Amino acid sequence: MNLYRIKKSNIDRTGHGLYATKDIKEGTRIMNYIGNIITKKQTEESKKFDNEKPIYLFNLNNRYDLDGDVSWNTARLINHSCSNNCDYEGKGLKLWVVTIKDIKKGEEFTCDYGFGYDADYKQFPCKCGANNCVGYIVREGSRWRINKKFKKTQRVNR
Ligand SMILES: [Zn+2]
């Protein structure tokens, strides 16, 4: 039985998300993250990846990337959250999604998309609804920069 089902997402209201079909323990592999394995050269030369933050592109090693932007990769439907309950893991040329918290039946699976903090972070608003949401899709280690910025702006506004 699949541990997930596809449903309209509460996070990405225009799209879909993956939801737990039963209670799942922390450390469980939900599904593989699949796609086309391409060389770094192909990545560099492809117009598809001109964007600074290709959501579905994973660095596998020095030579290869994985392009998960293919219809048969169901794991691409997992949305970003500032309080994610899953993470991407990999070994060799394989990637998968693993739970990093206990998950209740009916909860949406979420990951940290791992975007860095840079000038164009505002292009990717986050609507995850978590208490600690910083409002933009930025990886956990860089969110303090946005929090700091928010505080500064608030102070100026007062
Ligand atoms: Zn968020």
Short mmCIF file of C-alpha atoms and ligand atoms in Angstrom, two decimals:
data_model
loop_
_atom_site.label_atom_id
_atom_site.label_comp_id
_atom_site.label_asym_id
_atom_site.label_seq_id
_atom_site.Cartn_x
_atom_site.Cartn_y
_atom_site.Cartn_z
CA MET A 1 0.00 0.00 0.00
CA ASN A 2 1.23 3.46 -0.82
CA LEU A 3 2.01 5.61 2.19
CA TYR A 4 0.73 8.64 0.31
CA ARG A 5 -2.18 9.81 -1.72
CA ILE A 6 -2.45 12.78 -4.03
CA LYS A 7 -4.88 15.48 -2.99
CA LYS A 8 -5.47 19.17 -3.56
CA SER A 9 -2.94 20.91 -1.33
CA ASN A 10 -3.62 23.31 1.52
CA ILE A 11 -0.23 24.90 0.91
CA ASP A 12 -0.19 25.24 -2.85
CA ARG A 13 -3.84 26.02 -3.48
CA THR A 14 -3.44 25.89 -7.22
CA GLY A 15 -1.77 22.51 -7.14
CA HIS A 16 -1.54 19.19 -5.41
CA GLY A 17 0.25 17.71 -2.47
CA LEU A 18 0.92 14.29 -1.01
CA TYR A 19 -0.90 13.16 2.10
CA ALA A 20 -0.22 10.35 4.56
CA THR A 21 -2.60 7.38 4.22
CA LYS A 22 -1.77 6.20 7.76
CA ASP A 23 0.28 7.10 10.84
CA ILE A 24 3.96 6.94 9.91
CA LYS A 25 6.98 6.83 12.20
CA GLU A 26 9.96 9.16 11.92
CA GLY A 27 12.69 7.76 9.68
CA THR A 28 10.38 5.98 7.21
CA ARG A 29 11.08 6.08 3.50
CA ILE A 30 7.93 7.33 1.78
CA MET A 31 8.91 7.03 -1.84
CA ASN A 32 11.75 7.37 -4.28
CA TYR A 33 12.52 10.68 -5.92
CA ILE A 34 12.99 9.76 -9.55
CA GLY A 35 13.70 11.51 -12.82
CA ASN A 36 16.27 11.84 -15.54
CA ILE A 37 19.92 11.61 -14.61
CA ILE A 38 21.76 14.24 -16.58
CA THR A 39 25.35 15.45 -16.65
CA LYS A 40 26.38 18.79 -15.16
CA LYS A 41 27.17 19.84 -18.72
CA GLN A 42 23.59 19.14 -19.78
CA THR A 43 22.35 21.15 -16.82
CA GLU A 44 24.54 24.07 -17.76
CA GLU A 45 23.52 23.98 -21.39
CA SER A 46 19.79 23.52 -20.86
CA LYS A 47 17.53 26.55 -20.95
CA LYS A 48 15.22 24.72 -18.58
CA PHE A 49 17.59 25.41 -15.69
CA ASP A 50 18.29 29.06 -16.39
CA ASN A 51 16.36 29.90 -13.26
CA GLU A 52 18.63 30.31 -10.24
CA LYS A 53 16.41 27.99 -8.22
CA PRO A 54 15.27 25.01 -10.20
CA ILE A 55 12.98 23.33 -7.71
CA TYR A 56 13.27 19.80 -9.08
CA LEU A 57 16.98 19.70 -9.85
CA PHE A 58 19.18 17.74 -7.46
CA ASN A 59 22.93 17.56 -7.28
CA LEU A 60 23.84 13.85 -7.16
CA ASN A 61 27.63 14.12 -7.33
CA ASN A 62 30.40 15.96 -9.17
CA ARG A 63 29.24 14.65 -12.51
CA TYR A 64 25.52 14.11 -12.41
CA ASP A 65 22.30 15.93 -11.53
CA LEU A 66 18.82 14.52 -11.26
CA ASP A 67 16.04 16.33 -13.07
CA GLY A 68 12.88 15.40 -11.20
CA ASP A 69 10.63 17.57 -13.31
CA VAL A 70 8.99 14.62 -15.07
CA SER A 71 5.40 13.47 -14.90
CA TRP A 72 6.27 10.03 -13.47
CA ASN A 73 8.03 11.54 -10.44
CA THR A 74 5.16 11.77 -7.97
CA ALA A 75 7.53 13.03 -5.26
CA ARG A 76 7.78 16.33 -7.12
CA LEU A 77 4.30 17.14 -5.78
CA ILE A 78 5.63 17.45 -2.22
CA ASN A 79 5.39 21.08 -1.16
CA HIS A 80 7.87 23.18 0.78
CA SER A 81 7.19 24.05 4.40
CA CYS A 82 9.11 26.10 6.97
CA SER A 83 8.21 23.29 9.37
CA ASN A 84 8.80 20.33 7.08
CA ASN A 85 8.11 16.77 8.22
CA CYS A 86 10.14 15.08 5.46
CA ASP A 87 13.55 15.46 3.91
CA TYR A 88 15.35 14.32 0.77
CA GLU A 89 17.99 11.67 1.25
CA GLY A 90 20.22 9.92 -1.20
CA LYS A 91 23.03 7.55 -1.89
CA GLY A 92 24.87 7.09 -5.16
CA LEU A 93 22.48 8.05 -7.93
CA LYS A 94 19.36 7.28 -5.88
CA LEU A 95 17.18 9.78 -4.04
CA TRP A 96 14.22 9.24 -1.79
CA VAL A 97 11.96 11.06 0.66
CA VAL A 98 12.16 10.16 4.34
CA THR A 99 10.05 11.32 7.29
CA ILE A 100 11.92 13.37 9.90
CA LYS A 101 8.97 13.49 12.33
CA ASP A 102 6.16 11.14 13.29
CA ILE A 103 3.36 11.88 10.86
CA LYS A 104 -0.35 11.43 11.47
CA LYS A 105 -2.73 9.96 8.94
CA GLY A 106 -4.06 12.76 6.71
CA GLU A 107 -1.12 15.12 7.23
CA GLU A 108 0.52 16.63 4.18
CA PHE A 109 4.12 15.63 3.50
CA THR A 110 6.44 18.62 3.26
CA CYS A 111 10.14 19.15 2.56
CA ASP A 112 12.62 21.99 2.79
CA TYR A 113 13.35 23.01 -0.80
CA GLY A 114 16.72 24.26 0.35
CA PHE A 115 16.75 27.56 -1.52
CA GLY A 116 19.51 29.91 -0.47
CA TYR A 117 18.86 33.42 0.67
CA ASP A 118 19.68 35.90 -2.07
CA ALA A 119 18.41 38.98 -3.83
CA ASP A 120 15.45 37.30 -5.50
CA TYR A 121 14.05 35.35 -2.55
CA LYS A 122 10.81 37.34 -2.87
CA GLN A 123 10.00 35.49 -6.08
CA PHE A 124 9.12 32.44 -4.02
CA PRO A 125 6.51 33.25 -1.38
CA CYS A 126 5.76 30.51 1.14
CA LYS A 127 2.20 29.78 2.20
CA CYS A 128 2.90 26.79 4.42
CA GLY A 129 1.00 28.27 7.34
CA ALA A 130 3.45 27.01 9.98
CA ASN A 131 3.89 29.11 13.12
CA ASN A 132 7.50 29.76 12.18
CA CYS A 133 6.79 30.55 8.50
CA VAL A 134 9.07 33.32 7.26
CA GLY A 135 6.87 34.04 4.26
CA TYR A 136 9.35 32.91 1.64
CA ILE A 137 10.80 29.61 0.47
CA VAL A 138 14.27 29.74 1.95
CA ARG A 139 16.24 26.86 3.47
CA GLU A 140 16.22 26.49 7.21
CA GLY A 141 19.84 27.57 7.75
CA SER A 142 19.23 30.90 6.00
CA ARG A 143 15.83 31.85 7.43
CA TRP A 144 17.29 33.90 10.25
CA ARG A 145 18.34 36.41 7.62
CA ILE A 146 14.72 36.94 6.67
CA ASN A 147 13.56 37.01 10.28
CA LYS A 148 16.13 39.70 10.93
CA LYS A 149 14.96 41.65 7.94
CA PHE A 150 11.34 41.39 9.06
CA LYS A 151 12.24 42.77 12.48
CA LYS A 152 14.16 45.61 10.95
CA THR A 153 11.27 46.52 8.69
CA GLN A 154 8.84 46.42 11.58
CA ARG A 155 11.03 48.74 13.57
CA VAL A 156 11.22 51.21 10.70
CA ASN A 157 7.47 51.11 10.29
CA ARG A 158 6.74 51.97 13.88
ZN ZN B 1 6.54 28.81 5.23
#
